[in-house]
Coordinates of C-alpha atoms in Angstrom, one line a residue:
M1 CA -77.3 61.1 -42.2
P2 CA -80.3 58.7 -42.5
I3 CA -79.5 55.3 -44.0
K4 CA -81.5 54.8 -47.2
A5 CA -84.2 52.3 -46.5
Q6 CA -83.9 48.9 -48.1
Q7 CA -86.8 46.7 -49.1
N8 CA -85.4 43.9 -46.9
P9 CA -85.3 45.0 -43.2
E10 CA -82.4 42.5 -42.5
I11 CA -80.3 44.2 -45.2
S12 CA -81.2 47.6 -43.8
C13 CA -80.2 46.4 -40.3
F14 CA -76.8 45.1 -41.6
V15 CA -76.0 48.4 -43.3
I16 CA -77.0 50.4 -40.2
V17 CA -74.8 48.2 -37.9
A18 CA -71.8 48.6 -40.3
T19 CA -72.3 52.3 -40.3
V20 CA -72.1 52.4 -36.5
V21 CA -69.0 50.3 -36.4
A22 CA -67.3 52.7 -38.9
Q23 CA -68.1 55.7 -36.8
L24 CA -66.4 54.2 -33.7
D25 CA -62.9 54.9 -35.0
V26 CA -63.7 58.7 -34.9
I27 CA -64.5 58.5 -31.2
L28 CA -61.6 56.3 -30.3
V29 CA -59.0 58.4 -32.2
E30 CA -60.3 61.6 -30.6
A31 CA -60.3 60.1 -27.1
K32 CA -56.7 58.9 -27.5
N33 CA -55.7 62.3 -28.8
L34 CA -57.3 63.9 -25.7
S35 CA -55.2 61.6 -23.5
L36 CA -52.1 62.6 -25.4
T37 CA -53.1 66.3 -25.0
A38 CA -53.4 65.9 -21.3
K39 CA -49.9 64.5 -21.0
N40 CA -48.5 67.3 -23.2
A41 CA -50.4 69.9 -21.1
R42 CA -49.0 68.5 -17.9
V43 CA -45.5 69.0 -19.2
V44 CA -46.2 72.6 -20.1
A45 CA -47.9 73.2 -16.7
I46 CA -44.8 71.8 -14.9
R47 CA -42.6 74.2 -16.9
A48 CA -44.9 77.1 -16.1
G49 CA -44.6 76.4 -12.3
Q50 CA -46.7 78.2 -9.8
S51 CA -48.4 80.3 -12.5
A52 CA -50.0 77.2 -13.9
L53 CA -50.6 75.3 -10.7
G54 CA -54.4 75.3 -11.2
F55 CA -54.0 74.0 -14.8
K56 CA -51.8 71.2 -13.7
S57 CA -54.6 69.7 -11.5
I58 CA -57.0 70.1 -14.4
T59 CA -54.8 67.9 -16.6
N60 CA -55.5 65.1 -14.2
F61 CA -59.2 65.4 -14.9
I62 CA -58.5 65.5 -18.6
D63 CA -56.5 62.3 -18.2
E64 CA -59.3 60.7 -16.2
F65 CA -62.2 61.4 -18.6
S66 CA -60.1 60.6 -21.7
A67 CA -59.2 57.3 -20.1
R68 CA -62.8 56.6 -19.3
T69 CA -63.8 57.5 -22.8
I70 CA -61.2 55.2 -24.3
K71 CA -62.4 52.3 -22.1
T72 CA -66.0 52.9 -22.9
T73 CA -65.2 53.2 -26.6
Q74 CA -63.3 50.0 -26.5
D75 CA -66.3 48.3 -24.7
I76 CA -68.5 49.8 -27.4
H77 CA -66.2 48.4 -30.0
N78 CA -66.6 44.9 -28.6
H79 CA -70.4 45.3 -28.4
S80 CA -70.6 46.7 -31.9
H81 CA -68.7 43.8 -33.4
L82 CA -71.0 41.5 -31.6
L83 CA -73.9 43.5 -33.0
F84 CA -72.3 43.2 -36.5
K85 CA -72.0 39.5 -36.0
L86 CA -75.6 39.3 -35.0
A87 CA -76.7 41.4 -37.9
L88 CA -74.8 39.0 -40.2
E89 CA -76.4 36.0 -38.6
Q90 CA -79.7 37.6 -38.9
L91 CA -79.2 38.3 -42.6
R92 CA -78.3 34.6 -43.1
A93 CA -81.2 33.4 -41.0
S94 CA -83.5 35.6 -43.1
Q95 CA -82.1 34.2 -46.4
F96 CA -82.5 30.7 -45.0
K97 CA -86.1 31.4 -43.9
N98 CA -86.9 32.7 -47.4
H99 CA -85.5 29.7 -49.0
M100 CA -87.4 27.3 -46.8
G101 CA -90.6 29.4 -47.2
R102 CA -90.4 29.0 -50.9
A103 CA -89.7 25.3 -50.5
N104 CA -92.7 25.0 -48.3
E105 CA -94.9 26.8 -50.8
L106 CA -93.7 24.6 -53.6
T107 CA -94.8 21.5 -51.7
D108 CA -98.1 23.2 -50.7
G109 CA -97.1 22.8 -47.0
K110 CA -97.5 19.0 -47.4
N111 CA -93.9 18.0 -46.8
A112 CA -93.6 17.6 -43.0
K113 CA -89.8 17.8 -42.9
I114 CA -89.7 21.0 -44.9
K115 CA -92.6 22.4 -42.9
Q116 CA -90.6 21.7 -39.7
I117 CA -87.4 23.2 -41.0
N118 CA -89.4 26.3 -42.1
H119 CA -90.8 26.7 -38.6
L120 CA -87.3 26.4 -37.2
A121 CA -86.0 29.0 -39.6
N122 CA -88.7 31.4 -38.5
S123 CA -87.9 30.8 -34.9
Q124 CA -84.2 31.3 -35.5
L125 CA -84.9 34.7 -37.2
R126 CA -87.1 35.9 -34.3
E127 CA -84.3 34.9 -31.9
C128 CA -81.8 36.9 -34.0
W129 CA -84.0 40.0 -33.9
S130 CA -84.4 39.6 -30.1
H131 CA -80.6 39.4 -29.5
L132 CA -80.0 42.3 -31.8
G133 CA -82.5 44.5 -29.9
S134 CA -80.9 43.6 -26.6
E135 CA -77.4 44.5 -27.8
M136 CA -78.6 47.7 -29.4
Q137 CA -80.0 48.9 -26.1
S138 CA -76.7 48.2 -24.4
L139 CA -74.8 50.0 -27.1
T140 CA -77.2 53.0 -26.9
S141 CA -76.5 53.3 -23.1
Q142 CA -72.8 53.2 -23.6
F143 CA -73.0 56.0 -26.2
E144 CA -75.1 58.0 -23.8
E145 CA -72.3 57.5 -21.1
I146 CA -69.7 58.9 -23.5
R147 CA -71.9 61.9 -24.3
Q148 CA -72.1 62.7 -20.5
Q149 CA -68.3 62.5 -20.4
M150 CA -68.0 64.9 -23.2
R151 CA -70.3 67.4 -21.4
A152 CA -67.8 67.2 -18.5
A153 CA -65.0 67.7 -21.0
E154 CA -66.7 70.9 -22.3
Y155 CA -66.9 72.2 -18.7
I156 CA -63.2 71.3 -18.1
A157 CA -62.3 73.2 -21.3
V158 CA -64.0 76.4 -20.0
T159 CA -62.3 76.0 -16.6
S160 CA -58.9 75.3 -18.0
R161 CA -59.1 78.3 -20.3
V162 CA -59.6 80.5 -17.1
E163 CA -56.6 78.8 -15.5
A164 CA -54.5 79.2 -18.7
S165 CA -55.1 82.9 -18.8
Q166 CA -53.1 83.2 -15.6
A167 CA -50.1 81.2 -16.8
G168 CA -48.1 84.1 -18.1
E169 CA -45.8 83.3 -21.0
Y170 CA -47.3 79.8 -21.2
C171 CA -50.8 81.2 -21.6
D172 CA -51.1 80.7 -25.4
S173 CA -49.8 77.1 -25.1
L174 CA -52.3 76.1 -22.4
E175 CA -55.2 78.0 -24.1
S176 CA -54.6 75.9 -27.2
V177 CA -55.0 72.8 -25.0
S178 CA -58.3 74.2 -23.8
D179 CA -59.4 74.9 -27.3
Y180 CA -58.4 71.4 -28.4
I181 CA -60.4 69.8 -25.5
A182 CA -63.5 71.8 -26.5
S183 CA -63.2 70.9 -30.2
A184 CA -62.4 67.2 -29.6
A185 CA -65.4 67.0 -27.3
L186 CA -67.6 68.5 -30.0
R187 CA -66.3 66.1 -32.6
I188 CA -66.9 63.1 -30.3
K189 CA -70.4 64.4 -29.4
T190 CA -71.1 64.8 -33.1
A191 CA -70.0 61.2 -33.9
I192 CA -72.1 60.0 -31.0
T193 CA -75.2 61.9 -32.2
I194 CA -74.8 60.3 -35.6
N195 CA -74.5 56.8 -34.1
L196 CA -77.5 57.4 -31.8
N197 CA -79.6 58.6 -34.7
T198 CA -78.5 55.6 -36.7
L199 CA -79.3 53.2 -33.9
S200 CA -82.8 54.8 -33.6
Q201 CA -83.3 53.8 -37.2
L202 CA -82.4 50.3 -36.2
Q203 CA -84.8 50.4 -33.3
R204 CA -87.6 51.4 -35.7
I205 CA -86.8 48.4 -37.9
I206 CA -86.7 46.0 -34.9
K207 CA -90.1 47.3 -33.7

Protein backbone atom coordinates (compact mmCIF):
# COMPACT_ATOMS: atom_id res chain seq x y z
CA MET A 1 0.00 0.00 0.00
CA PRO A 2 1.48 3.37 -0.98
CA ILE A 3 2.52 5.62 1.86
CA LYS A 4 0.57 8.85 1.88
CA ALA A 5 2.81 11.61 0.64
CA GLN A 6 3.91 14.15 3.19
CA GLN A 7 4.75 17.77 2.45
CA ASN A 8 8.14 17.28 4.08
CA PRO A 9 10.21 14.66 2.20
CA GLU A 10 12.23 13.88 5.33
CA ILE A 11 9.04 13.01 7.23
CA SER A 12 7.86 10.86 4.30
CA CYS A 13 11.21 9.11 4.32
CA PHE A 14 10.98 8.44 8.05
CA VAL A 15 7.47 6.96 7.69
CA ILE A 16 8.56 4.75 4.78
CA VAL A 17 11.56 3.35 6.65
CA ALA A 18 9.40 2.64 9.71
CA THR A 19 6.97 0.74 7.47
CA VAL A 20 9.78 -1.42 6.06
CA VAL A 21 11.07 -2.26 9.54
CA ALA A 22 7.58 -3.30 10.65
CA GLN A 23 7.19 -5.69 7.69
CA LEU A 24 10.40 -7.54 8.54
CA ASP A 25 8.77 -9.40 11.41
CA VAL A 26 6.41 -11.09 8.96
CA ILE A 27 9.32 -12.46 6.93
CA LEU A 28 11.35 -13.57 9.93
CA VAL A 29 8.43 -15.36 11.60
CA GLU A 30 7.57 -17.23 8.39
CA ALA A 31 11.21 -18.21 7.82
CA LYS A 32 11.49 -19.59 11.36
CA ASN A 33 8.24 -21.49 10.90
CA LEU A 34 9.63 -22.99 7.70
CA SER A 35 12.66 -24.20 9.60
CA LEU A 36 10.43 -25.77 12.24
CA THR A 37 8.30 -27.35 9.52
CA ALA A 38 11.40 -28.93 7.98
CA LYS A 39 12.33 -30.50 11.31
CA ASN A 40 8.81 -31.85 11.84
CA ALA A 41 8.70 -33.18 8.28
CA ARG A 42 11.99 -34.97 8.80
CA VAL A 43 10.56 -36.78 11.81
CA VAL A 44 7.51 -37.88 9.80
CA ALA A 45 9.70 -38.96 6.87
CA ILE A 46 11.84 -41.09 9.19
CA ARG A 47 8.72 -42.79 10.52
CA ALA A 48 7.50 -43.42 7.01
CA GLY A 49 10.76 -45.19 6.18
CA GLN A 50 11.48 -46.25 2.61
CA SER A 51 8.18 -44.93 1.29
CA ALA A 52 9.26 -41.36 2.12
CA LEU A 53 12.94 -41.67 1.33
CA GLY A 54 12.72 -38.98 -1.36
CA PHE A 55 10.88 -36.63 0.96
CA LYS A 56 13.52 -37.03 3.64
CA SER A 57 16.21 -35.58 1.36
CA ILE A 58 13.87 -32.73 0.45
CA THR A 59 13.61 -31.73 4.11
CA ASN A 60 17.34 -30.99 4.00
CA PHE A 61 16.72 -28.49 1.21
CA ILE A 62 13.85 -26.95 3.18
CA ASP A 63 16.16 -26.59 6.15
CA GLU A 64 18.88 -25.02 4.01
CA PHE A 65 16.78 -22.36 2.33
CA SER A 66 14.90 -21.53 5.54
CA ALA A 67 18.26 -21.09 7.30
CA ARG A 68 19.47 -18.85 4.47
CA THR A 69 16.25 -16.87 4.61
CA ILE A 70 16.56 -16.42 8.38
CA LYS A 71 20.16 -15.26 8.03
CA THR A 72 19.34 -12.86 5.20
CA THR A 73 16.34 -11.52 7.12
CA GLN A 74 18.50 -10.95 10.19
CA ASP A 75 21.03 -9.12 8.00
CA ILE A 76 18.16 -7.06 6.59
CA HIS A 77 16.99 -6.39 10.13
CA ASN A 78 20.40 -4.90 10.96
CA HIS A 79 20.42 -2.84 7.76
CA SER A 80 16.87 -1.65 8.25
CA HIS A 81 17.60 -0.44 11.76
CA LEU A 82 20.59 1.43 10.40
CA LEU A 83 18.28 2.83 7.74
CA PHE A 84 15.84 3.85 10.46
CA LYS A 85 18.65 5.54 12.38
CA LEU A 86 19.76 7.38 9.25
CA ALA A 87 16.18 8.46 8.55
CA LEU A 88 15.93 9.83 12.08
CA GLU A 89 19.26 11.63 11.73
CA GLN A 90 18.11 12.99 8.41
CA LEU A 91 14.88 14.29 9.93
CA ARG A 92 16.82 16.02 12.69
CA ALA A 93 19.29 17.42 10.17
CA SER A 94 16.39 18.77 8.13
CA GLN A 95 14.86 20.43 11.16
CA PHE A 96 18.22 21.95 12.08
CA LYS A 97 18.70 23.17 8.50
CA ASN A 98 15.27 24.81 8.56
CA HIS A 99 16.01 26.54 11.85
CA MET A 100 19.34 27.84 10.59
CA GLY A 101 17.78 28.87 7.29
CA ARG A 102 15.24 30.99 9.11
CA ALA A 103 17.95 32.45 11.32
CA ASN A 104 19.96 33.30 8.22
CA GLU A 105 16.93 35.00 6.66
CA LEU A 106 16.28 37.03 9.81
CA THR A 107 19.82 38.39 9.67
CA ASP A 108 19.60 38.94 5.89
CA GLY A 109 22.57 36.62 5.51
CA LYS A 110 24.84 39.19 7.13
CA ASN A 111 25.79 37.17 10.21
CA ALA A 112 28.88 35.22 9.13
CA LYS A 113 28.60 32.67 11.94
CA ILE A 114 24.96 31.86 11.21
CA LYS A 115 25.73 31.74 7.51
CA GLN A 116 28.54 29.26 8.15
CA ILE A 117 26.35 27.06 10.35
CA ASN A 118 23.57 27.21 7.77
CA HIS A 119 26.00 25.99 5.11
CA LEU A 120 27.11 23.19 7.44
CA ALA A 121 23.48 22.19 8.06
CA ASN A 122 22.84 21.92 4.33
CA SER A 123 25.96 19.79 3.87
CA GLN A 124 24.93 17.55 6.73
CA LEU A 125 21.49 16.99 5.21
CA ARG A 126 22.95 16.13 1.80
CA GLU A 127 25.26 13.63 3.47
CA CYS A 128 22.30 12.02 5.25
CA TRP A 129 20.44 11.65 1.95
CA SER A 130 23.53 10.07 0.39
CA HIS A 131 23.96 7.52 3.20
CA LEU A 132 20.26 6.75 3.11
CA GLY A 133 20.36 6.07 -0.63
CA SER A 134 23.33 3.74 -0.27
CA GLU A 135 21.72 1.72 2.51
CA MET A 136 18.45 1.56 0.60
CA GLN A 137 20.19 -0.02 -2.41
CA SER A 138 21.81 -2.62 -0.17
CA LEU A 139 18.48 -3.40 1.46
CA THR A 140 16.76 -3.76 -1.91
CA SER A 141 19.39 -6.29 -3.02
CA GLN A 142 18.84 -8.35 0.11
CA PHE A 143 15.09 -8.40 -0.41
CA GLU A 144 15.67 -9.57 -3.98
CA GLU A 145 17.86 -12.36 -2.62
CA ILE A 146 15.07 -13.61 -0.38
CA ARG A 147 12.62 -13.42 -3.26
CA GLN A 148 14.89 -15.74 -5.23
CA GLN A 149 15.00 -18.11 -2.26
CA MET A 150 11.21 -18.18 -2.16
CA ARG A 151 11.07 -19.11 -5.83
CA ALA A 152 13.24 -22.09 -4.92
CA ALA A 153 10.88 -22.81 -2.03
CA GLU A 154 7.91 -22.91 -4.39
CA TYR A 155 9.74 -25.39 -6.61
CA ILE A 156 10.56 -27.53 -3.57
CA ALA A 157 6.91 -27.41 -2.53
CA VAL A 158 5.89 -28.89 -5.88
CA THR A 159 8.62 -31.54 -5.77
CA SER A 160 7.85 -32.49 -2.19
CA ARG A 161 4.16 -32.88 -3.01
CA VAL A 162 5.08 -35.49 -5.62
CA GLU A 163 7.25 -37.33 -3.10
CA ALA A 164 4.56 -37.08 -0.43
CA SER A 165 2.05 -38.80 -2.71
CA GLN A 166 4.20 -41.93 -2.54
CA ALA A 167 4.44 -42.02 1.25
CA GLY A 168 1.47 -44.30 1.87
CA GLU A 169 -0.27 -43.67 5.17
CA TYR A 170 1.97 -40.66 5.78
CA CYS A 171 0.89 -39.04 2.53
CA ASP A 172 -1.53 -36.56 4.12
CA SER A 173 0.95 -35.42 6.77
CA LEU A 174 3.70 -34.82 4.24
CA GLU A 175 1.37 -33.17 1.74
CA SER A 176 0.35 -30.71 4.45
CA VAL A 177 4.05 -29.86 4.81
CA SER A 178 4.24 -29.21 1.07
CA ASP A 179 1.17 -27.00 1.25
CA TYR A 180 2.63 -25.06 4.15
CA ILE A 181 5.90 -24.48 2.30
CA ALA A 182 4.00 -23.08 -0.67
CA SER A 183 1.78 -20.83 1.45
CA ALA A 184 4.68 -19.59 3.60
CA ALA A 185 6.72 -18.81 0.50
CA LEU A 186 3.78 -16.85 -0.89
CA ARG A 187 3.37 -14.87 2.34
CA ILE A 188 7.07 -14.05 2.41
CA LYS A 189 7.02 -13.01 -1.25
CA THR A 190 4.01 -10.80 -0.57
CA ALA A 191 5.79 -9.10 2.34
CA ILE A 192 8.88 -8.62 0.18
CA THR A 193 6.83 -7.12 -2.64
CA ILE A 194 5.28 -4.67 -0.18
CA ASN A 195 8.72 -3.69 1.07
CA LEU A 196 10.21 -3.35 -2.40
CA ASN A 197 7.30 -1.15 -3.47
CA THR A 198 7.75 0.90 -0.31
CA LEU A 199 11.48 1.25 -0.96
CA SER A 200 10.76 2.37 -4.51
CA GLN A 201 8.76 5.24 -3.00
CA LEU A 202 11.80 6.11 -0.93
CA GLN A 203 13.97 5.98 -4.03
CA ARG A 204 11.69 8.47 -5.76
CA ILE A 205 11.98 10.82 -2.78
CA ILE A 206 15.77 10.52 -2.73
CA LYS A 207 15.98 11.28 -6.45
